[in-house]
Amino acid sequence: MLDNTSKVETPEGIELPLEVAGLVPRTMAYFIDLLIFLALYYILILIAGFLGNFGEGLFYIIFFIIYWLYPIIFEVFRNGQTPGKKSLGIKVVHHDGTPVSLSSSFVRNILLIADFLPFFYTAGFLSMLFNKDFKRLGDMAAGTVVIYTEKENKEDPIPTAKPRAPAVALTLDEQRSVLSLAERHQQLSEARQQELSSLLPEQLFSSKTENHSRLKQLHAFANWLRGH
Amino acid sequence: MRQQEFENLYQANWHAFKEQCELLEKRQPLASNIDFSANYREVCHNLALAQQRGFSPGLVATLEKLSARGHQLLYKNRQSIFSRIVRFVSKGFPRLIRKNSKLFWLTSAICYLPALIVFLIIWADPDMAYSFLGSETAANLESMYNPANEHITENRDIDSDFQMFGYYLMNNISVDLRTFAGGIVAGIGSLFILLLNAILLGAASGHMLNVGYEDTFFTFVIAHGAPELTGMVVSAMAGLKIGWGLVAPGNYSRKDALIIRSKEGVRLLFGAIFLTALAAPIEAFWSSIGTIEPSVKYTVGAISWILVFIYLFIAGRESTKSEGAQHGSE
């Protein structure tokens, strides 16, 4: 399949899909974080202005912490998500799907300096465009990827119909297609469902059926496959 | 077993597991009789079965998401960050330096040899100072370390000390971070920043000696120079570590070598940040005091250098007996 899923095998012997996030959501997340950073920066300047030399020293330290540690603290202690990433529904994980560690977060965020070169993140953009998992230099060195957070999938039950065994034996892939199509009956238009059902083997359906009753038959098969 | 039966059989488990995940995600403890990892393995097993038996994609996706949540929670580092920092500073970092002692000496040589050469050149030919420093920097240095200046003999107030402390901390650690990041360009960036600073150091020392301000200059830099220059060398080490991973990846692919060396490199960087952070208060609150006898300052400076090297080469050593036992837990 042509999509942005990257599979990782876990020690438990299962494959977990990581849905890798691309250039656009990551850039948008970056700009949201930049706005938050600028807001904090101006607040800091206002406060430090009242405190004279001492305030200036304090300003340097807090500025430094916000500038360098803002993404790191959020990524490590807030589930791989800076506020910007959270609002876009993306997060940072290791490429084996485990949560990002302090040292990996450090590497990927310090290397933003290298990604910035020669001007405004050119190296990072190019690296992301040419990498299968949209990794910038920092991600390559840290072994991290930015993925979409797991969305709760809506439990969309298969429409109930009287279960009926299909006339011909279906391969595992075909069974899966039938079930998948039935599960998505609320997300797809009727016409599209009919179009997709025409991809299934012709012998499956009784010969003279109209397109409309085809879908009904399909739901009957799905119920049978599911084991009602 | 058909999908419906399968769901009926395990639905309750999945629901319970999901609730456990929710609790853990909110950092709340689970009841003591719950074995989270066993439940997680069970969900993984269910997922494998569902995939293998061709159950509906909707069910497979639900189980995949549940497993992914469990995976994130199980493989999270649960040690407290504070104890990790204490252990790293007291043992981990000096051990790391000793493990990479060749690289440490090499990087030190890359820093101090050019500094020495530039120093000697300027000492032999004072006019060369202006080629290395530029006339503006040379004039700045002269006005800063002129013994006749009143800010040398008068103590700064505590507010300005703190102001400078914040400035040194931010500026010097930023240099460390940049030096490290420069490593990804095959180490060239790190070498460049290190050499630039080394030449500046050598040129400034030589020039100060020539104009006769050596006491004010050296008494200022010697004490905090120990952790600060060592921190600079270590941050360049960290950068060279990643750079070398790309140039000579050994038995790994370049992709994997980069990740492995970065892991060690970033630990060196943590150490460099620690040393640099240590230098900032010394620079702001001790080095800046101009009223102390030079002999006292030189003694304290020498002690500072000795302490840094004792720390790097002695701290965290174990007696040979317990070393084998400790090794596994590293």
XYZ file of N, CA and C in Angstrom, chain B residues 41-218:
534
model
N 1.010 -8.235 27.272
C 1.382 -9.369 26.406
C 0.142 -10.070 25.875
N -0.882 -10.142 26.715
C -2.126 -10.784 26.299
C -2.781 -10.021 25.138
N -2.788 -8.685 25.258
C -3.371 -7.876 24.182
C -2.568 -8.069 22.890
N -1.233 -8.112 23.030
C -0.381 -8.338 21.855
C -0.720 -9.675 21.213
N -0.914 -10.663 22.075
C -1.253 -12.001 21.580
C -2.589 -11.953 20.823
N -3.565 -11.273 21.404
C -4.865 -11.127 20.743
C -4.722 -10.450 19.385
N -3.861 -9.433 19.344
C -3.662 -8.718 18.084
C -3.074 -9.649 17.025
N -2.061 -10.421 17.450
C -1.426 -11.342 16.503
C -2.453 -12.327 15.957
N -3.313 -12.852 16.850
C -4.354 -13.789 16.413
C -5.314 -13.123 15.437
N -5.748 -11.900 15.792
C -6.725 -11.202 14.957
C -6.164 -10.954 13.561
N -4.865 -10.616 13.507
C -4.241 -10.395 12.191
C -4.157 -11.699 11.420
N -3.699 -12.733 12.097
C -3.477 -14.021 11.458
C -4.782 -14.609 10.936
N -5.877 -14.452 11.693
C -7.136 -15.078 11.307
C -7.961 -14.213 10.362
N -7.424 -13.087 9.982
C -8.125 -12.246 9.027
C -9.391 -11.626 9.596
N -9.367 -11.294 10.894
C -10.528 -10.604 11.459
C -10.625 -9.202 10.876
N -11.757 -8.559 11.117
C -12.034 -7.320 10.384
C -10.995 -6.237 10.700
N -10.641 -5.409 9.694
C -9.646 -4.353 9.894
C -9.990 -3.423 11.062
N -11.294 -3.223 11.302
C -11.696 -2.364 12.412
C -11.216 -2.924 13.735
N -11.408 -4.233 13.926
C -10.975 -4.874 15.169
C -9.453 -4.846 15.273
N -8.786 -5.153 14.160
C -7.317 -5.152 14.171
C -6.800 -3.765 14.541
N -7.421 -2.717 13.958
C -6.973 -1.352 14.261
C -7.172 -1.033 15.735
N -8.320 -1.457 16.289
C -8.570 -1.201 17.711
C -7.486 -1.853 18.566
N -7.158 -3.106 18.252
C -6.145 -3.807 19.039
C -4.755 -3.215 18.821
N -4.482 -2.760 17.598
C -3.190 -2.121 17.331
C -3.033 -0.878 18.188
N -4.095 -0.098 18.274
C -4.014 1.137 19.048
C -3.836 0.844 20.527
N -4.531 -0.185 20.993
C -4.421 -0.581 22.396
C -2.997 -1.052 22.690
N -2.427 -1.868 21.776
C -1.054 -2.356 21.977
C -0.062 -1.202 21.954
N -0.297 -0.258 21.030
C 0.633 0.870 20.920
C 0.651 1.665 22.213
N -0.517 1.836 22.830
C -0.573 2.563 24.103
C 0.184 1.820 25.186
N -0.042 0.505 25.251
C 0.650 -0.315 26.241
C 2.157 -0.281 26.033
N 2.561 -0.347 24.764
C 3.976 -0.341 24.392
C 4.649 0.926 24.895
N 3.982 2.076 24.668
C 4.517 3.361 25.117
C 4.691 3.382 26.635
N 3.716 2.806 27.346
C 3.761 2.882 28.803
C 4.788 1.915 29.380
N 4.901 0.735 28.759
C 5.803 -0.283 29.304
C 7.263 0.093 29.090
N 7.571 0.667 27.916
C 8.974 0.933 27.597
C 9.395 2.360 27.899
N 8.851 2.912 28.955
C 9.162 4.269 29.339
C 10.215 4.197 30.436
N 11.142 5.166 30.460
C 12.134 5.203 31.526
C 11.473 5.729 32.803
N 11.428 4.868 33.824
C 10.703 5.278 35.023
C 11.612 5.726 36.160
N 12.943 5.831 35.899
C 13.830 6.317 36.959
C 13.613 7.813 37.142
N 13.826 8.281 38.366
C 13.622 9.721 38.567
C 14.801 10.471 37.946
N 14.483 11.602 37.356
C 15.480 12.359 36.620
C 16.571 12.860 37.559
N 16.183 13.169 38.795
C 17.140 13.721 39.754
C 18.232 12.704 40.087
N 17.817 11.463 40.380
C 18.815 10.459 40.740
C 19.701 10.135 39.536
N 19.139 10.231 38.328
C 19.957 9.965 37.140
C 21.026 11.044 36.974
N 20.645 12.297 37.260
C 21.620 13.387 37.142
C 22.733 13.215 38.166
N 22.346 12.911 39.416
C 23.352 12.749 40.469
C 24.311 11.621 40.113
N 23.782 10.492 39.631
C 24.636 9.357 39.304
C 25.561 9.698 38.129
N 25.014 10.445 37.166
C 25.831 10.782 35.998
C 26.990 11.694 36.385
N 26.684 12.721 37.195
C 27.737 13.673 37.561
C 28.776 13.009 38.457
N 28.332 12.163 39.411
C 29.288 11.598 40.352
C 30.085 10.449 39.745
N 29.491 9.677 38.837
C 30.206 8.508 38.322
C 30.224 8.444 36.798
N 29.063 8.564 36.200
C 28.919 8.284 34.770
C 29.825 9.133 33.898
N 29.864 10.437 34.171
C 30.622 11.331 33.295
C 32.127 11.092 33.368
N 32.736 11.070 34.594
C 34.179 10.790 34.603
C 34.512 9.434 33.977
N 33.660 8.450 34.168
C 33.907 7.138 33.551
C 33.883 7.244 32.029
N 32.942 8.039 31.547
C 32.817 8.211 30.096
C 34.072 8.865 29.517
N 34.622 9.845 30.263
C 35.854 10.505 29.813
C 36.999 9.500 29.766
N 37.099 8.655 30.811
C 38.196 7.678 30.843
C 38.031 6.645 29.743
N 36.749 6.293 29.454
C 36.504 5.324 28.383
C 36.950 5.904 27.039
N 36.815 7.222 26.897
C 37.206 7.889 25.656
C 38.479 8.702 25.851
N 39.427 8.171 26.676
C 40.567 9.018 27.051
C 41.413 9.409 25.835
N 41.532 8.496 24.849
C 42.306 8.847 23.660
C 41.715 10.084 22.977
N 40.392 10.038 22.783
C 39.721 11.162 22.135
C 39.861 12.420 22.979
N 39.833 12.249 24.309
C 39.964 13.405 25.202
C 41.316 14.077 25.010
N 42.399 13.274 24.999
C 43.736 13.861 24.852
C 43.920 14.441 23.457
N 43.370 13.744 22.465
C 43.487 14.248 21.094
C 42.803 15.614 20.963
N 41.571 15.697 21.493
C 40.837 16.957 21.400
C 41.538 18.049 22.207
N 42.075 17.664 23.379
C 42.819 18.645 24.177
C 44.004 19.179 23.376
N 44.704 18.262 22.676
C 45.855 18.677 21.873
C 45.413 19.607 20.747
N 44.264 19.276 20.124
C 43.754 20.125 19.036
C 43.444 21.527 19.567
N 43.093 21.602 20.860
C 42.787 22.915 21.451
C 44.060 23.634 21.893
N 44.922 22.959 22.694
C 45.999 23.674 23.372
C 47.242 23.873 22.493
N 47.504 22.946 21.562
C 48.694 23.128 20.713
C 48.586 24.373 19.828
N 47.491 24.536 19.072
C 47.363 25.774 18.280
C 47.384 27.006 19.169
N 46.761 26.913 20.358
C 46.764 28.054 21.274
C 48.200 28.411 21.639
N 49.006 27.375 21.938
C 50.399 27.585 22.332
C 51.198 28.177 21.170
N 50.980 27.626 19.976
C 51.720 28.106 18.805
C 51.423 29.587 18.546
N 50.123 29.935 18.579
C 49.740 31.333 18.351
C 50.341 32.229 19.439
N 50.331 31.715 20.679
C 50.909 32.460 21.805
C 52.384 32.749 21.543
N 53.117 31.708 21.103
C 54.555 31.864 20.860
C 54.819 32.822 19.697
N 53.997 32.703 18.650
C 54.166 33.598 17.500
C 54.041 35.056 17.934
N 53.001 35.319 18.748
C 52.747 36.702 19.163
C 53.801 37.188 20.159
N 54.267 36.233 20.965
C 55.305 36.580 21.939
C 56.574 36.999 21.194
N 56.876 36.272 20.094
C 58.077 36.570 19.306
C 57.892 37.838 18.472
N 56.681 38.031 17.960
C 56.425 39.181 17.089
C 55.123 39.849 17.513
N 55.208 40.825 18.437
C 53.997 41.439 19.021
C 52.997 41.956 17.992
N 53.483 42.403 16.830
C 52.551 42.957 15.848
C 51.588 41.911 15.298
N 51.998 40.624 15.390
C 51.129 39.551 14.890
C 49.798 39.514 15.633
N 49.782 40.078 16.867
C 48.552 40.069 17.655
C 47.415 40.705 16.866
N 47.754 41.759 16.131
C 46.683 42.466 15.411
C 46.183 41.666 14.224
N 47.037 40.767 13.685
C 46.559 39.905 12.603
C 45.603 38.853 13.137
N 45.902 38.328 14.345
C 45.048 37.272 14.881
C 43.780 37.826 15.519
N 43.923 38.935 16.242
C 42.784 39.433 17.009
C 41.991 40.502 16.269
N 42.676 41.252 15.393
C 42.053 42.439 14.822
C 42.255 43.573 15.799
N 42.380 44.791 15.284
C 42.745 45.886 16.189
C 41.641 46.200 17.195
N 40.389 45.966 16.789
C 39.283 46.305 17.686
C 39.280 45.420 18.940
N 39.356 44.067 18.701
C 39.380 43.131 19.822
C 40.598 43.396 20.704
N 41.745 43.679 20.061
C 42.959 43.939 20.829
C 42.770 45.165 21.737
N 42.143 46.206 21.184
C 41.906 47.415 21.984
C 40.935 47.118 23.130
N 39.896 46.316 22.840
C 38.932 45.938 23.873
C 39.615 45.226 25.025
N 40.460 44.241 24.668
C 41.171 43.474 25.689
C 42.043 44.387 26.526
N 42.735 45.307 25.832
C 43.620 46.222 26.553
C 42.845 47.047 27.567
N 41.681 47.564 27.171
C 40.934 48.393 28.115
C 40.336 47.542 29.241
N 40.007 46.275 28.944
C 39.417 45.434 29.993
C 40.421 45.065 31.073
N 41.672 44.778 30.641
C 42.642 44.255 31.603
C 43.720 45.258 31.984
N 43.519 46.531 31.669
C 44.469 47.555 32.080
C 44.443 47.687 33.604
N 45.599 47.427 34.273
C 45.611 47.477 35.753
C 45.243 48.850 36.284
N 45.389 49.893 35.455
C 45.074 51.242 35.922
C 43.569 51.487 35.970
N 42.800 50.593 35.329
C 41.347 50.782 35.332
C 40.782 50.640 36.731
N 39.797 51.487 37.022
C 39.293 51.389 38.395
C 38.411 50.171 38.616
N 37.798 49.632 37.519
C 36.930 48.468 37.770
C 37.739 47.228 38.139
N 39.063 47.278 37.889
C 39.897 46.146 38.281
C 40.092 46.133 39.801
N 40.326 47.324 40.337
C 40.641 47.368 41.764
C 39.402 47.490 42.651
N 38.289 47.900 42.058
C 37.080 48.022 42.874
C 36.205 46.795 42.704
N 35.532 46.425 43.760
C 34.636 45.288 43.643
C 33.327 45.713 42.996
N 32.834 44.823 42.133
C 31.522 45.084 41.545
C 30.460 44.787 42.588
N 29.294 45.410 42.446
C 28.227 45.043 43.382
C 27.625 43.710 42.944
N 26.899 43.127 43.862
C 26.414 41.766 43.671
C 25.446 41.673 42.494
N 24.698 42.755 42.249
C 23.754 42.764 41.126
C 24.451 42.580 39.790
N 25.566 43.319 39.596
C 26.269 43.189 38.319
C 26.944 41.829 38.225
N 27.401 41.298 39.398
C 27.964 39.953 39.385
C 26.934 38.971 38.870
N 25.709 39.109 39.367
C 24.667 38.179 38.958
C 24.325 38.364 37.486
N 24.350 39.617 37.059
C 24.084 39.903 35.639
C 25.098 39.169 34.766
N 26.390 39.272 35.157
C 27.438 38.625 34.377
C 27.326 37.103 34.477
N 26.919 36.618 35.653
C 26.745 35.178 35.830
C 25.741 34.634 34.817
N 24.594 35.312 34.728
C 23.569 34.892 33.762
C 24.113 34.931 32.346
N 24.879 35.986 32.057
C 25.418 36.134 30.709
C 26.417 35.023 30.372
N 27.365 34.774 31.309
C 28.368 33.729 31.065
C 27.705 32.375 30.876
N 26.718 32.100 31.756
C 26.048 30.799 31.723
C 25.407 30.585 30.361
N 24.636 31.595 29.924
C 23.897 31.455 28.675
C 24.858 31.356 27.497
N 25.810 32.297 27.476
C 26.708 32.376 26.327
C 27.580 31.126 26.196
N 28.194 30.713 27.321
C 29.155 29.610 27.226
C 28.471 28.279 26.941
N 27.302 28.064 27.551
C 26.614 26.790 27.272
C 26.111 26.788 25.830
N 25.677 27.941 25.330
C 25.264 28.007 23.921
C 26.418 27.621 23.001
N 27.643 28.057 23.365
C 28.803 27.681 22.558
C 28.985 26.162 22.576
N 28.833 25.557 23.770
C 28.931 24.085 23.867
C 27.929 23.413 22.937
N 26.688 23.892 22.978
C 25.634 23.266 22.175
C 25.941 23.401 20.693
N 26.433 24.583 20.289
C 26.759 24.782 18.874
C 27.927 23.893 18.454
N 28.911 23.793 19.358
C 30.067 22.946 19.041
C 29.604 21.507 18.805
N 28.700 21.048 19.666
C 28.174 19.682 19.521
C 27.428 19.526 18.199
N 26.531 20.477 17.913
C 25.724 20.383 16.688
C 26.607 20.413 15.446
N 27.727 21.164 15.520
C 28.644 21.239 14.387
C 29.250 19.897 14.042
N 29.153 18.942 14.961
C 29.716 17.618 14.728
C 29.042 16.867 13.607
N 27.786 17.177 13.325
C 27.062 16.386 12.331
C 27.599 16.613 10.921
N 28.340 17.716 10.721
C 28.976 17.936 9.416
C 30.344 17.258 9.450
N 30.344 15.951 9.676
C 31.573 15.147 9.740
C 32.578 15.693 10.759
N 32.101 16.378 11.778
C 32.986 16.878 12.833
C 33.636 18.211 12.515
N 33.460 18.683 11.284
C 34.171 19.903 10.850
C 33.710 21.122 11.650
N 32.404 21.224 11.884
C 31.865 22.361 12.644
C 32.455 22.430 14.036
N 32.550 21.261 14.692
C 33.101 21.227 16.050
C 34.558 21.665 16.042
N 35.323 21.124 15.088
C 36.750 21.470 15.002
C 36.923 22.966 14.761
N 36.088 23.504 13.886
C 36.174 24.919 13.534
C 35.970 25.798 14.772
N 34.877 25.529 15.522
C 34.590 26.350 16.704
C 35.689 26.196 17.745
N 36.178 24.959 17.930
C 37.232 24.711 18.921
C 38.506 25.474 18.544
N 38.901 25.378 17.268
C 40.134 26.043 16.834
C 40.011 27.559 16.946
N 38.828 28.066 16.592
C 38.594 29.504 16.672
C 38.828 30.005 18.097
N 38.253 29.279 19.067
C 38.394 29.673 20.468
C 39.824 29.484 20.961
N 40.477 28.414 20.475
C 41.855 28.143 20.897
C 42.768 29.273 20.433
N 42.596 29.686 19.168
C 43.436 30.756 18.621
C 43.198 32.063 19.371
N 41.922 32.320 19.680
C 41.583 33.524 20.440
C 42.276 33.509 21.799
N 42.243 32.336 22.444
C 42.865 32.179 23.761
C 44.370 32.439 23.686
N 45.035 31.798 22.700
C 46.475 31.952 22.558
C 46.853 33.388 22.234
N 46.084 33.992 21.313
C 46.394 35.354 20.885
C 46.196 36.351 22.023
N 45.087 36.189 22.774
C 44.810 37.114 23.880
C 45.897 36.986 24.940
N 46.292 35.742 25.276
C 47.331 35.551 26.296
C 48.634 36.204 25.860
N 49.028 35.957 24.604
C 50.282 36.511 24.111
C 50.265 38.030 24.113
N 49.145 38.598 23.667
C 49.038 40.044 23.581
C 49.081 40.686 24.964
N 48.395 40.080 25.926
C 48.372 40.623 27.283
C 49.769 40.609 27.895
N 50.526 39.535 27.601
C 51.883 39.425 28.104
C 52.748 40.539 27.502
N 52.571 40.777 26.188
C 53.373 41.786 25.496
C 53.099 43.195 26.013
N 51.825 43.499 26.300
C 51.524 44.854 26.761
C 51.703 45.001 28.271
N 52.056 43.883 28.941
C 52.356 43.964 30.364
C 51.158 43.915 31.288
N 50.008 43.422 30.784
C 48.828 43.300 31.645
C 48.652 41.867 32.128
N 49.749 41.073 32.091
C 49.566 39.632 32.304
C 48.932 39.301 33.656
N 49.277 40.076 34.705
C 48.737 39.731 36.020
C 47.220 39.867 36.066
N 46.717 41.004 35.581
C 45.263 41.175 35.629
C 44.563 40.140 34.750
N 45.162 39.816 33.608
C 44.527 38.872 32.691
C 44.555 37.453 33.255
N 45.753 36.981 33.621
C 45.841 35.584 34.053
C 45.165 35.339 35.391
